[in-house]
Coordinates of C-alpha atoms in Angstrom, one line a residue:
M1480 CA 79.1 109.8 97.4
K1481 CA 80.7 106.5 95.8
I1482 CA 84.0 106.0 96.1
A1483 CA 85.5 107.4 92.5
N1484 CA 89.5 106.9 92.2
V1485 CA 92.0 105.4 94.7
E1486 CA 96.2 106.3 94.6
A1487 CA 99.1 105.9 96.2
F1488 CA 102.6 108.0 96.6
W1489 CA 105.4 107.3 97.9
L1490 CA 107.1 110.4 98.9
R1491 CA 110.8 110.0 100.4
C1492 CA 111.8 113.4 101.7
P1493 CA 115.2 114.4 103.1
V1494 CA 116.0 115.0 106.3
P1495 CA 118.1 118.2 107.1
K1496 CA 121.8 117.1 108.4
E1497 CA 121.4 119.2 111.6
K1498 CA 118.1 117.4 112.0
Q1499 CA 119.3 113.7 111.2
H1500 CA 119.9 111.4 114.1
T1501 CA 121.3 107.7 114.3
S1502 CA 119.4 104.6 115.7
D1503 CA 119.5 100.8 115.4
Y1504 CA 118.2 101.3 112.2
G1505 CA 121.2 103.4 111.1
L1506 CA 121.0 107.3 110.3
L1507 CA 117.7 108.3 109.5
A1508 CA 118.9 110.6 106.3
N1509 CA 115.7 110.8 105.1
F1510 CA 111.7 110.2 105.9
D1511 CA 110.0 107.6 103.7
M1512 CA 105.9 107.5 103.8
T1513 CA 103.2 106.5 101.0
L1514 CA 99.8 109.1 100.6
V1515 CA 97.1 107.2 100.1
V1516 CA 94.6 109.9 98.2
V1517 CA 90.3 108.1 98.6
T1518 CA 88.3 110.5 96.1
T1519 CA 84.7 110.7 95.8
E1520 CA 82.5 110.7 92.6
D1521 CA 82.1 114.6 93.6
G1522 CA 85.3 115.1 94.2
L1523 CA 85.8 115.1 97.9
Q1524 CA 89.0 113.3 98.8
G1525 CA 90.1 111.6 102.3
F1526 CA 94.1 111.3 103.1
G1527 CA 95.5 108.7 104.7
E1528 CA 99.1 106.5 105.2
A1529 CA 99.8 103.2 105.1
K1530 CA 104.1 102.4 106.5
A1531 CA 106.4 100.2 104.3
A1532 CA 108.4 99.9 108.1
V1533 CA 107.8 101.5 112.2
G1534 CA 110.9 103.1 111.5
S1535 CA 111.6 107.3 109.6
S1536 CA 112.6 105.5 106.7
G1537 CA 111.3 102.6 103.7
V1538 CA 110.9 101.2 100.5
C1539 CA 107.4 102.1 99.5
A1540 CA 107.4 100.8 95.8
S1541 CA 105.3 97.7 96.9
I1542 CA 102.7 99.7 98.8
V1543 CA 101.4 101.5 95.8
N1544 CA 101.5 98.2 93.6
C1545 CA 99.2 96.4 95.7
I1546 CA 96.6 99.5 96.6
E1547 CA 96.9 100.3 92.7
N1548 CA 97.4 97.2 91.1
E1549 CA 94.9 95.0 93.7
L1550 CA 92.9 97.0 96.3
K1551 CA 91.5 99.6 94.2
P1552 CA 89.5 97.2 92.0
I1553 CA 87.4 96.0 95.2
L1554 CA 86.4 99.6 96.1
L1555 CA 85.6 101.9 93.1
G1556 CA 82.0 102.2 93.3
K1557 CA 81.4 100.9 96.6
P1558 CA 80.1 104.0 98.9
V1559 CA 82.2 105.6 101.3
K1560 CA 80.4 105.4 104.5
D1561 CA 80.3 101.3 104.4
I1562 CA 83.8 101.3 106.2
T1563 CA 84.0 97.9 108.0
R1564 CA 81.9 96.7 105.0
C1565 CA 85.1 97.6 102.8
W1566 CA 87.1 96.6 104.9
E1567 CA 85.9 93.4 105.4
E1568 CA 86.4 92.9 101.2
M1569 CA 89.6 93.7 101.1
Y1570 CA 91.0 91.3 103.7
N1571 CA 88.7 88.4 102.6
G1572 CA 89.5 89.1 98.8
T1573 CA 87.7 86.4 96.6
R1574 CA 85.7 85.2 99.7
D1575 CA 84.2 88.1 100.6
H1576 CA 80.9 87.0 100.1
Y1577 CA 81.4 84.2 102.1
A1578 CA 83.0 86.4 105.3
L1579 CA 79.5 88.3 105.1
S1580 CA 77.3 85.6 105.2
R1581 CA 79.3 83.3 107.9
G1582 CA 79.7 85.7 110.1
R1583 CA 83.7 85.0 110.3
K1584 CA 86.7 86.4 108.2
F1585 CA 87.9 84.6 105.7
P1586 CA 92.0 85.8 104.9
V1587 CA 93.2 85.6 101.5
L1588 CA 97.1 84.6 102.1
G1589 CA 98.2 88.4 102.9
R1590 CA 96.0 89.1 106.2
R1591 CA 99.5 90.0 107.5
G1592 CA 101.8 92.4 106.1
L1593 CA 102.4 94.8 103.3
M1594 CA 98.9 93.6 102.7
I1595 CA 97.5 95.0 105.8
S1596 CA 100.0 98.6 105.6
A1597 CA 98.0 99.5 102.8
M1598 CA 94.9 98.1 103.4
S1599 CA 95.8 100.7 107.1
G1600 CA 95.4 104.1 104.1
I1601 CA 92.5 103.0 102.5
D1602 CA 91.0 102.7 105.9
T1603 CA 91.6 106.2 107.3
A1604 CA 91.3 108.0 103.8
L1605 CA 88.0 106.2 104.0
W1606 CA 87.1 107.3 107.2
D1607 CA 88.2 111.1 107.1
L1608 CA 86.3 111.9 103.6
K1609 CA 83.1 110.5 106.3
G1610 CA 84.0 112.8 109.3
K1611 CA 84.2 115.5 105.8
M1612 CA 80.7 114.5 105.3
L1613 CA 79.1 115.0 108.2
N1614 CA 81.3 117.7 108.6
V1615 CA 82.5 116.5 111.9
P1616 CA 86.1 114.6 113.4
V1617 CA 86.7 110.9 113.1
M1618 CA 86.9 111.4 116.8
D1619 CA 83.1 112.3 117.2
L1620 CA 82.1 109.1 114.9
L1621 CA 84.0 106.9 117.4
G1622 CA 81.8 107.9 119.5
G1623 CA 83.1 111.3 120.3
A1624 CA 86.1 112.3 122.7
C1625 CA 86.3 110.8 126.3
R1626 CA 88.8 114.1 127.6
D1627 CA 89.0 117.4 126.5
T1628 CA 92.8 117.7 126.8
M1629 CA 95.7 115.3 126.7
P1630 CA 99.6 115.3 127.6
A1631 CA 101.5 114.8 124.9
Y1632 CA 105.1 113.1 125.3
A1633 CA 108.0 114.2 123.3
S1634 CA 109.6 111.1 121.9
G1635 CA 113.4 110.6 120.8
G1636 CA 116.4 110.7 122.5
W1637 CA 119.1 109.2 121.0
A1638 CA 122.0 110.8 122.3
D1639 CA 124.5 109.3 125.0
A1640 CA 125.2 108.9 127.6
A1641 CA 127.1 112.9 128.6
N1642 CA 124.7 114.3 126.7
I1643 CA 120.8 112.4 127.1
G1644 CA 119.8 114.5 129.5
A1645 CA 120.4 117.7 127.9
Q1646 CA 118.4 116.5 124.8
L1647 CA 115.9 115.2 127.4
T1648 CA 115.4 118.4 129.4
G1649 CA 115.0 120.6 126.6
Y1650 CA 112.1 119.2 125.3
T1651 CA 110.9 119.6 128.9
S1652 CA 111.9 122.7 128.1
K1653 CA 109.1 123.0 125.5
G1654 CA 106.3 122.1 128.1
F1655 CA 106.7 118.2 127.4
R1656 CA 106.3 116.2 131.3
G1657 CA 107.5 113.4 129.2
V1658 CA 109.7 111.8 127.5
K1659 CA 110.6 109.2 126.0
M1660 CA 114.4 107.8 124.7
R1661 CA 115.8 105.4 122.3
V1662 CA 118.0 102.2 124.3
G1663 CA 119.3 98.9 123.1
I1664 CA 121.2 97.9 120.5
M1665 CA 122.1 100.7 119.3
D1666 CA 124.7 101.1 122.9
N1667 CA 126.5 98.0 122.1
T1668 CA 126.0 97.1 125.6
V1669 CA 123.3 96.5 128.1
Q1670 CA 125.2 99.0 131.3
N1671 CA 125.9 101.3 128.4
S1672 CA 121.9 102.0 128.1
I1673 CA 121.5 101.6 131.6
E1674 CA 123.8 104.5 132.0
R1675 CA 122.2 106.6 129.4
V1676 CA 118.4 105.9 132.1
K1677 CA 120.2 106.9 135.0
A1678 CA 122.1 109.8 133.0
A1679 CA 118.8 110.5 132.0
R1680 CA 116.8 110.0 135.3
A1681 CA 118.8 112.6 137.3
A1682 CA 118.8 115.5 134.8
L1683 CA 114.9 115.2 134.2
G1684 CA 114.9 114.9 138.1
P1685 CA 111.4 112.8 140.1
D1686 CA 108.5 114.1 138.5
I1687 CA 108.7 113.9 134.6
K1688 CA 107.9 111.0 132.9
L1689 CA 110.1 108.5 131.1
M1690 CA 110.3 106.1 128.8
A1691 CA 113.0 102.9 127.1
D1692 CA 112.0 102.0 123.5
A1693 CA 114.2 99.6 122.8
H1694 CA 112.8 99.1 119.3
G1695 CA 113.1 95.3 120.2
T1696 CA 116.6 95.2 119.9
F1697 CA 117.9 93.3 122.7
S1698 CA 117.8 89.5 123.8
V1699 CA 115.0 88.2 126.4
P1700 CA 118.3 88.6 129.5
E1701 CA 119.6 91.6 128.5
A1702 CA 116.4 93.3 128.6
K1703 CA 115.6 91.0 132.7
Q1704 CA 118.9 92.9 132.9
F1705 CA 118.3 96.2 131.3
C1706 CA 115.3 95.8 133.9
R1707 CA 117.0 94.7 136.8
G1708 CA 119.6 97.9 135.7
V1709 CA 117.3 100.7 135.8
R1710 CA 114.6 99.1 138.6
D1711 CA 115.3 102.4 140.6
C1712 CA 114.9 104.6 137.5
N1713 CA 110.6 104.8 138.1
L1714 CA 110.5 104.0 134.4
H1715 CA 106.7 104.7 132.8
W1716 CA 107.0 101.9 130.4
F1717 CA 109.3 99.9 128.7
E1718 CA 108.6 99.9 125.1
E1719 CA 109.6 96.8 122.7
P1720 CA 112.5 94.9 125.2
I1721 CA 112.6 92.1 122.3
N1722 CA 112.1 90.7 118.9
P1723 CA 108.2 90.9 118.0
D1724 CA 107.9 88.0 116.5
N1725 CA 108.9 86.3 119.9
R1726 CA 105.5 87.2 121.8
I1727 CA 106.3 84.0 124.3
G1728 CA 109.8 86.1 125.7
T1729 CA 108.1 89.2 126.0
A1730 CA 105.4 88.2 128.7
E1731 CA 108.9 86.6 130.2
V1732 CA 110.4 89.9 130.4
R1733 CA 106.5 91.1 131.4
A1734 CA 107.2 88.4 134.6
A1735 CA 110.6 89.4 135.4
T1736 CA 110.3 93.4 136.3
D1737 CA 107.6 94.9 137.6
I1738 CA 108.3 98.0 134.6
P1739 CA 105.7 98.1 132.3
I1740 CA 105.4 96.7 129.4
A1741 CA 103.8 98.4 126.4
A1742 CA 104.4 97.1 122.8
G1743 CA 102.3 97.5 119.4
E1744 CA 103.2 98.9 116.8
S1745 CA 105.0 96.5 114.7
E1746 CA 102.0 94.5 115.2
Y1747 CA 98.5 93.1 111.7
T1748 CA 95.5 93.8 112.5
S1749 CA 93.6 93.0 116.3
F1750 CA 93.9 89.2 115.9
D1751 CA 98.4 90.0 116.9
I1752 CA 97.5 92.4 119.8
R1753 CA 95.0 89.9 120.9
E1754 CA 97.9 87.1 121.4
L1755 CA 99.8 90.2 123.3
V1756 CA 96.8 89.9 125.9
D1757 CA 96.5 86.5 125.8
I1758 CA 99.8 85.3 126.7
R1759 CA 100.2 88.6 129.1
A1760 CA 103.1 90.0 127.2
I1761 CA 101.7 94.0 127.9
D1762 CA 101.0 96.3 129.3
I1763 CA 99.8 98.7 126.9
I1764 CA 99.1 98.3 123.7
Q1765 CA 100.4 100.9 121.3
P1766 CA 98.6 100.1 117.7
D1767 CA 99.9 102.6 114.9
A1768 CA 97.1 103.3 112.4
A1769 CA 99.4 103.1 109.4
I1770 CA 100.6 99.8 109.7
I1771 CA 97.6 98.0 112.5
G1772 CA 94.6 97.7 109.2
G1773 CA 93.8 101.0 110.1
I1774 CA 91.1 103.4 112.0
S1775 CA 88.4 100.5 111.5
E1776 CA 91.6 98.0 113.6
A1777 CA 92.8 101.3 115.8
A1778 CA 89.5 101.0 116.8
R1779 CA 89.0 97.7 117.4
V1780 CA 91.9 97.2 119.5
S1781 CA 90.9 100.5 121.7
H1782 CA 88.0 98.1 122.9
M1783 CA 90.7 95.2 123.9
A1784 CA 92.1 97.4 125.8
G1785 CA 89.2 98.8 127.7
I1786 CA 87.9 95.6 128.3
H1787 CA 91.6 94.0 129.3
Q1788 CA 92.0 97.4 131.5
L1789 CA 94.9 98.2 129.5
E1790 CA 96.2 101.3 128.5
L1791 CA 96.5 102.5 125.4
A1792 CA 98.8 104.4 123.6
P1793 CA 98.4 104.8 119.6
H1794 CA 102.4 105.1 118.3
C1795 CA 102.6 109.0 116.4
W1796 CA 105.9 108.3 115.0
G1797 CA 104.9 109.0 110.9
S1798 CA 103.1 111.5 109.1
G1799 CA 100.2 114.4 109.3
F1800 CA 98.1 111.8 108.7
S1801 CA 99.0 108.8 110.4
F1802 CA 99.5 111.0 114.0
M1803 CA 95.7 112.2 113.3
A1804 CA 94.2 109.1 113.1
G1805 CA 96.5 108.0 116.1
L1806 CA 95.5 110.9 117.6
N1807 CA 91.6 111.0 117.1
V1808 CA 91.8 107.2 118.1
A1809 CA 93.3 107.8 122.1
F1810 CA 91.3 111.1 122.3
A1811 CA 88.0 108.2 121.5
S1812 CA 89.1 105.8 123.6
P1813 CA 88.6 106.1 127.8
S1814 CA 92.1 103.9 128.3
A1815 CA 94.3 106.7 126.5
T1816 CA 95.8 108.6 128.8
I1817 CA 99.5 110.3 126.8
I1818 CA 99.7 111.3 123.1
E1819 CA 103.5 110.2 121.7
F1820 CA 105.2 113.6 119.5
S1821 CA 107.5 113.5 117.1
L1822 CA 110.4 115.6 117.8
G1823 CA 112.7 113.2 115.7
G1824 CA 113.6 115.3 112.3
N1825 CA 110.5 114.4 110.6
P1826 CA 109.7 116.7 108.0
M1827 CA 106.3 115.1 106.5
M1828 CA 105.2 116.0 110.1
H1829 CA 105.8 120.1 109.5
D1830 CA 105.8 120.4 106.1
L1831 CA 103.6 117.5 104.4
I1832 CA 100.5 119.1 105.6
N1833 CA 99.3 122.9 105.8
E1834 CA 97.9 122.9 108.8
K1835 CA 100.3 122.9 112.2
I1836 CA 100.4 120.6 114.4
T1837 CA 100.6 121.8 117.8
V1838 CA 101.4 120.7 121.7
T1839 CA 101.3 124.2 124.3
D1840 CA 102.5 122.7 127.6
G1841 CA 103.0 119.7 126.9
V1842 CA 98.8 119.4 126.2
I1843 CA 96.9 118.5 122.6
V1844 CA 93.6 119.8 122.9
A1845 CA 90.8 117.4 121.6
P1846 CA 90.3 117.5 117.7
T1847 CA 87.8 119.9 116.2
A1848 CA 88.5 119.6 112.3
P1849 CA 86.4 117.8 110.3
G1850 CA 87.8 114.2 109.1
L1851 CA 91.3 113.7 109.8
G1852 CA 91.0 117.9 110.1
V1853 CA 94.6 117.5 108.6
S1854 CA 95.4 117.6 104.2
P1855 CA 98.5 117.5 102.0
N1856 CA 100.5 119.8 100.1
W1857 CA 100.3 119.8 97.3
S1858 CA 103.8 121.9 96.7
F1859 CA 105.5 118.7 98.4
V1860 CA 103.7 116.2 97.0
R1861 CA 104.6 116.6 93.5
E1862 CA 108.2 117.6 94.8
F1863 CA 109.1 114.3 96.8
T1864 CA 107.2 112.0 95.0
Q1865 CA 109.0 108.7 93.9
K1866 CA 108.3 106.9 91.0
V1867 CA 107.6 102.9 91.1

């Protein structure tokens, strides 16, 4: 099958008021994503997600333009099965012939940023298509399941110290044995973050995995202070402690604590992850398939995790399409043992897709449906597509 069309839709859906929350990104009143659709000459369609922001809200007009005006012409008429070649041709642009003949990359200037996000959505859609063509889940194309089930952790946790316990135990009452809460600049002071984590641990007890995510908002000294303040709270990991651009600083924080450090959701391509690994900045690698370069690049990061004896925990805060991309990669990876499940107000996870993604008693089963296993609700797409 050959590629006949590549389309992109910027979707923006309001979050119901009762499900809105405030973090360092401000009030989450809308959820945005770019839905990427690749159609073959036979009419078969594959779907993916491209992100304009790590968080929930972001202007996706540039990604739509990049996909439809820069990347689509490269792909038309190409065989769907040649996913790696398509990736290389998008990444290397007019110098792709050098890259393919010399065996090394000759990337265009857009080798990071929204160009890679745009590529991510296309790449994921191609994997979805190939799985459908062969009638197997993407996981099987990546080598098959390393386990039959995987625990999921509930991702949320914005309440203050007086209410964080109730919020997180609300998650564990649904069967989750791991939870993640947000800390950092949203708390105004490091001490407030420390007190919230202490309150969370007191409410959860010793047996629930507890993670803290600073969204990259602490300074290096603040992150060290935080680690000292919560050293008795048995954090499973501390995520993005400081600005992801300050990789040396992240390594400094890791060297100062025995709390495992997680990062990677803000990184583009495996080259960025390699730098974090080389300077010993992380213990848990968190690629986001809608940012890193799609399923192809997330799988390369998975292999890197295995080689360096690091944990893989894909960032799955997004739509049902990026969640299923991360899930398929995780189940095929020996290095992944837990998956993120959003408990924030997220219509893209529940209303955009026709299928229901279920976690039962804190556990999710390996994918079985062909491709990603999810499809768009076209009524939802038509209602919430933004003009570009």
